[in-house]
Amino acid sequence: MKHLEFGTDIEDPMAPYLAVDRSQPRHECWVTGHMVAGLDGTAAIDGKVGALSTEVDQKLFRQMRQIADVVLVGAETVRREGYGLVRLSDEAKAQREADGKPPTPPVAVVSGSLELNWNLKLFKDAPDHAPTMTITAASADPDKVAEAKQHATVITAGEERVDPAAALQALADRGHRVVLCEGGPTLLGEFVAAERLDELCLSIAPVMGGDNLPVGVMPDGGGVHNFELKSVMGEEHTLFLRYEAAQEDRP
Ligand SMILES: NC(=O)c1ccc[n+]([C@@H]2O[C@H](COP(=O)([O-])OP(=O)(O)OC[C@H]3O[C@@H](n4cnc5c(N)ncnc54)[C@H](OP(=O)(O)O)[C@@H]3O)[C@@H](O)[C@H]2O)c1
């Protein structure tokens, strides 16, 4: 047991995240989850993240997208949050372009039902360099698939449900090697159960009493998965933790 104490100021909170080597994923892609939880583990308040996330956390959330080749998100989060496009600072965009990446990453929405609001900017205004994708299963309603194809690039991965491994392989085939999974808890749980979560950036907000929705919802039989704490940062009363999948969980 060790006592953790606040150390020196960190000039750029993104620096520790940018320094991580994500070139050796366990499987198809490196998957980073980025989530915020209350002290009781809750992932939302009245169906939204907003009240859980401090200003610093929100800034980090937006900046973290700099690391992503693609941002992955579950359909329910898109429906509840009215998800928008990825916006980055000019500096972040320039750095990405210098690294041979498009200035902003595309968003990929996982949905079995394809019940999505196609009028969202996420679909209507996606830039040519980062067209929005939907990832669905072969069982999806063909009429819904046809409609989805008018608004997004449709990827089919899995039969009854989207299979995380197949979804990641499809993204890897498109050159997307670093996947930033922004939740929600159901989607995150599916990826953890499939042993596809390489890294978790978890903010702990000093709040209790939100929705009865933990930050990760495992599917039945999803197993128990171990992580190693890699870094801890703090700002006022919020903690910023970074974990990686435990070495013994690595092939
Ligand atoms: N605290 C945080 O960091 C954080 C982050 C994100 C979201 N949230 C909050 O979490 C809540 C939403 O989370 P949620 O867990 O209810 O939903 P979610 O994970 O965002 O989305 C679940 C939906 O994604 C689709 N999906 C996920 N896995 C699938 C699979 N294997 N195959 C096919 N479809 C799949 C399904 O869409 P269809 O229903 O279309 O088939 C499913 O209903 C919101 O309140 C949001 O504000 C919190």
XYZ file of C-alpha atoms and ligand atoms in Angstrom:
299
model
C 0.000 0.000 0.000
C 1.305 3.454 -0.888
C 0.075 6.935 -0.045
C -0.569 8.961 -3.206
C 0.103 12.660 -2.924
C -0.536 15.529 -5.305
C 2.707 16.256 -7.174
C 3.801 19.003 -9.515
C 1.482 20.777 -11.944
C 1.129 19.193 -15.363
C 1.458 21.864 -18.017
C -0.493 19.926 -20.665
C -2.889 17.246 -19.321
C -2.971 15.685 -22.801
C 0.781 15.024 -22.764
C 0.599 11.753 -20.732
C -2.137 10.452 -23.058
C -0.273 11.458 -26.225
C 2.849 9.693 -24.940
C 1.171 6.246 -24.744
C 2.430 3.707 -27.302
C -0.744 2.318 -28.894
C 1.058 0.492 -31.706
C 0.839 -2.980 -30.105
C -2.853 -3.853 -29.635
C -3.848 -7.259 -28.305
C -6.051 -7.874 -31.321
C -7.282 -6.033 -34.435
C -7.007 -2.447 -33.159
C -5.978 -0.638 -30.000
C -9.212 0.245 -28.189
C -9.221 3.074 -25.647
C -12.350 3.613 -23.594
C -12.960 7.119 -22.275
C -15.632 7.396 -19.609
C -16.629 9.429 -16.570
C -18.233 7.930 -13.465
C -19.654 9.302 -10.243
C -18.342 8.060 -6.896
C -21.092 5.433 -6.933
C -20.066 4.334 -10.445
C -22.993 5.994 -12.158
C -22.521 6.879 -15.824
C -25.293 9.448 -16.290
C -27.597 11.851 -14.505
C -31.103 12.113 -15.930
C -29.964 10.265 -19.054
C -27.022 12.526 -19.847
C -23.342 12.742 -18.969
C -23.287 16.547 -18.686
C -23.782 17.003 -14.937
C -21.079 14.410 -14.170
C -18.410 16.106 -16.192
C -16.453 19.099 -14.890
C -15.087 21.764 -17.230
C -11.616 20.185 -17.119
C -13.076 16.753 -17.837
C -15.086 18.074 -20.770
C -12.002 19.729 -22.211
C -9.993 16.526 -21.853
C -12.864 14.539 -23.415
C -12.788 16.765 -26.500
C -8.985 16.799 -26.702
C -8.665 13.025 -26.316
C -10.201 12.613 -29.755
C -6.837 13.744 -31.107
C -5.467 10.225 -30.478
C -8.256 8.480 -32.388
C -8.293 7.027 -35.868
C -12.013 6.555 -35.276
C -14.441 7.423 -32.454
C -16.802 4.551 -31.612
C -20.109 5.159 -29.842
C -23.283 3.237 -29.036
C -26.604 4.199 -30.604
C -28.311 4.966 -27.295
C -25.658 7.544 -26.443
C -26.136 9.149 -29.864
C -29.918 9.206 -29.294
C -29.702 10.628 -25.775
C -26.857 13.056 -26.231
C -27.661 14.145 -29.812
C -24.056 13.369 -30.700
C -22.193 15.851 -32.874
C -19.112 15.811 -35.070
C -15.562 15.739 -33.747
C -14.041 19.180 -33.381
C -10.352 19.677 -32.624
C -8.133 22.710 -32.162
C -6.129 23.935 -35.163
C -2.984 22.787 -33.359
C -4.336 19.256 -32.836
C -5.504 19.059 -36.446
C -2.088 20.202 -37.698
C -0.361 17.602 -35.507
C -2.606 14.852 -36.852
C -1.919 15.886 -40.431
C 1.828 15.937 -39.695
C 1.360 12.345 -38.450
C -0.268 11.405 -41.765
C -3.831 11.320 -40.388
C -6.924 13.243 -41.498
C -7.448 16.438 -39.448
C -10.356 14.926 -37.514
C -11.356 11.286 -36.987
C -14.673 9.876 -38.220
C -17.365 8.650 -35.829
C -18.704 5.077 -36.049
C -22.105 4.419 -34.439
C -22.919 0.847 -33.345
C -26.611 0.063 -33.804
C -28.654 -3.065 -34.338
C -31.949 -1.240 -34.860
C -30.553 1.598 -37.029
C -33.161 3.783 -35.309
C -31.080 6.917 -35.598
C -31.892 10.554 -36.248
C -30.340 11.044 -39.659
C -30.880 14.804 -39.364
C -28.129 15.095 -36.757
C -25.076 17.054 -37.914
C -23.154 13.847 -37.201
C -24.716 12.401 -40.349
C -25.657 15.501 -42.364
C -22.452 17.493 -42.048
C -19.705 14.875 -41.784
C -16.611 16.122 -43.639
C -15.418 14.262 -46.730
C -12.215 13.244 -44.942
C -14.174 11.625 -42.089
C -17.546 10.240 -43.233
C -19.698 8.935 -40.380
C -20.110 5.143 -40.255
C -22.785 2.930 -38.758
C -21.838 -0.588 -37.699
C -24.704 -3.038 -37.669
C -25.427 -6.775 -37.820
C -26.558 -8.943 -40.743
C -29.917 -9.320 -38.973
C -30.710 -5.604 -39.374
C -33.966 -4.695 -41.143
C -33.066 -4.335 -44.879
C -35.264 -1.227 -45.218
C -33.395 0.378 -42.317
C -30.072 -0.580 -43.888
C -31.116 0.990 -47.195
C -32.116 4.180 -45.352
C -28.872 4.198 -43.352
C -26.842 3.902 -46.548
C -28.255 7.232 -47.712
C -26.729 8.981 -44.689
C -23.667 7.023 -43.619
C -21.168 4.343 -44.590
C -22.737 1.090 -43.390
C -20.512 -1.709 -42.083
C -21.991 -5.137 -41.348
C -20.101 -7.030 -38.649
C -21.722 -10.045 -36.985
C -24.890 -12.027 -37.571
C -27.526 -11.463 -34.843
C -25.626 -8.684 -33.068
C -22.563 -6.636 -33.847
C -19.532 -8.767 -33.045
C -16.768 -6.587 -31.512
C -13.959 -8.573 -33.166
C -15.583 -8.360 -36.613
C -16.344 -4.664 -36.129
C -12.751 -3.917 -35.193
C -11.433 -5.977 -38.096
C -13.617 -3.943 -40.468
C -12.238 -0.722 -38.965
C -8.660 -2.034 -39.158
C -9.234 -2.937 -42.821
C -10.062 0.737 -43.372
C -6.761 1.720 -41.773
C -8.201 2.632 -38.359
C -5.770 1.271 -35.777
C -6.641 3.346 -32.700
C -10.308 3.224 -31.717
C -11.582 5.634 -29.073
C -14.715 4.117 -27.525
C -16.779 6.825 -25.847
C -19.413 4.431 -24.511
C -22.070 4.126 -23.511
C -21.833 1.525 -20.796
C -23.569 -1.194 -22.841
C -21.200 -0.844 -25.777
C -18.180 -0.631 -23.464
C -19.303 -3.825 -21.682
C -19.531 -5.699 -24.976
C -15.960 -4.738 -25.842
C -14.638 -5.616 -22.383
C -16.395 -9.011 -22.526
C -14.766 -9.658 -25.915
C -11.361 -8.756 -24.395
C -11.070 -5.857 -26.812
C -10.502 -3.010 -24.343
C -6.773 -2.234 -24.236
C -6.966 1.006 -22.251
C -9.505 2.782 -20.074
C -9.311 6.492 -19.308
C -11.743 6.953 -16.456
C -12.600 10.218 -14.761
C -14.075 9.949 -11.278
C -16.377 12.874 -10.586
C -17.090 13.874 -6.965
C -20.818 13.151 -7.303
C -23.249 10.475 -6.112
C -26.847 9.800 -6.957
C -27.163 9.606 -10.713
C -28.951 7.066 -12.871
C -28.919 3.374 -12.058
C -26.425 2.776 -14.875
C -22.877 1.689 -14.059
C -20.054 2.852 -16.274
C -19.763 -0.604 -17.839
C -22.689 -2.998 -18.393
C -21.408 -6.491 -19.112
C -23.460 -8.890 -21.217
C -24.447 -12.139 -19.462
C -21.394 -14.378 -19.044
C -19.058 -11.518 -19.922
C -16.468 -12.691 -17.412
C -14.122 -10.764 -15.138
C -11.294 -8.736 -16.640
C -8.239 -7.245 -14.959
C -6.600 -3.895 -15.534
C -3.401 -2.222 -14.351
C -3.314 1.372 -13.132
C -0.899 3.352 -15.311
C -1.422 6.966 -14.299
C -3.344 9.194 -11.907
C -3.965 12.899 -12.292
C -6.181 15.183 -10.248
C -7.818 18.551 -10.700
C -9.688 19.924 -7.725
C -11.947 17.012 -6.716
C -11.954 15.022 -9.960
C -9.561 12.116 -10.566
C -8.287 11.136 -14.002
C -7.224 7.501 -14.043
C -5.612 5.588 -16.885
C -5.648 1.806 -16.947
C -4.395 -0.778 -19.427
C -5.512 -4.398 -19.770
C -3.486 -6.489 -17.322
C -0.420 -8.193 -18.748
C -1.777 -11.649 -17.830
C -4.837 -10.889 -20.007
C -2.525 -10.359 -22.969
C -1.776 -13.177 -25.394
N -20.356 8.318 -18.238
C -19.917 8.243 -19.471
O -18.720 8.387 -19.722
C -20.894 7.979 -20.588
C -20.422 7.785 -21.879
C -21.365 7.553 -22.893
C -22.714 7.510 -22.592
N -23.117 7.717 -21.324
C -24.550 7.669 -20.970
O -24.954 6.327 -21.148
C -26.311 6.270 -21.557
C -26.417 5.405 -22.794
O -25.686 4.224 -22.585
P -26.313 2.797 -22.847
O -25.418 1.820 -22.195
O -27.764 2.841 -22.467
O -26.253 2.688 -24.418
P -25.032 2.692 -25.485
O -23.971 1.750 -25.071
O -24.668 4.088 -25.826
O -25.809 2.140 -26.744
C -26.459 0.891 -26.676
C -26.984 0.633 -28.035
O -25.883 0.425 -28.920
C -26.200 -0.594 -29.818
N -25.350 -1.741 -29.519
C -24.429 -1.882 -28.539
N -23.815 -3.074 -28.632
C -24.356 -3.681 -29.710
C -24.153 -4.937 -30.359
N -23.222 -5.807 -29.925
N -24.888 -5.237 -31.444
C -25.809 -4.374 -31.917
N -26.057 -3.165 -31.361
C -25.327 -2.846 -30.266
C -27.662 -0.917 -29.625
O -28.314 0.025 -30.450
P -29.808 -0.133 -31.038
O -30.713 0.033 -29.862
O -29.918 0.960 -32.049
O -29.889 -1.505 -31.643
C -27.833 -0.613 -28.150
O -29.168 -0.357 -27.787
C -26.757 7.693 -21.781
O -27.453 8.129 -20.650
C -25.449 8.445 -21.900
O -25.595 9.766 -21.464
C -22.246 7.916 -20.318
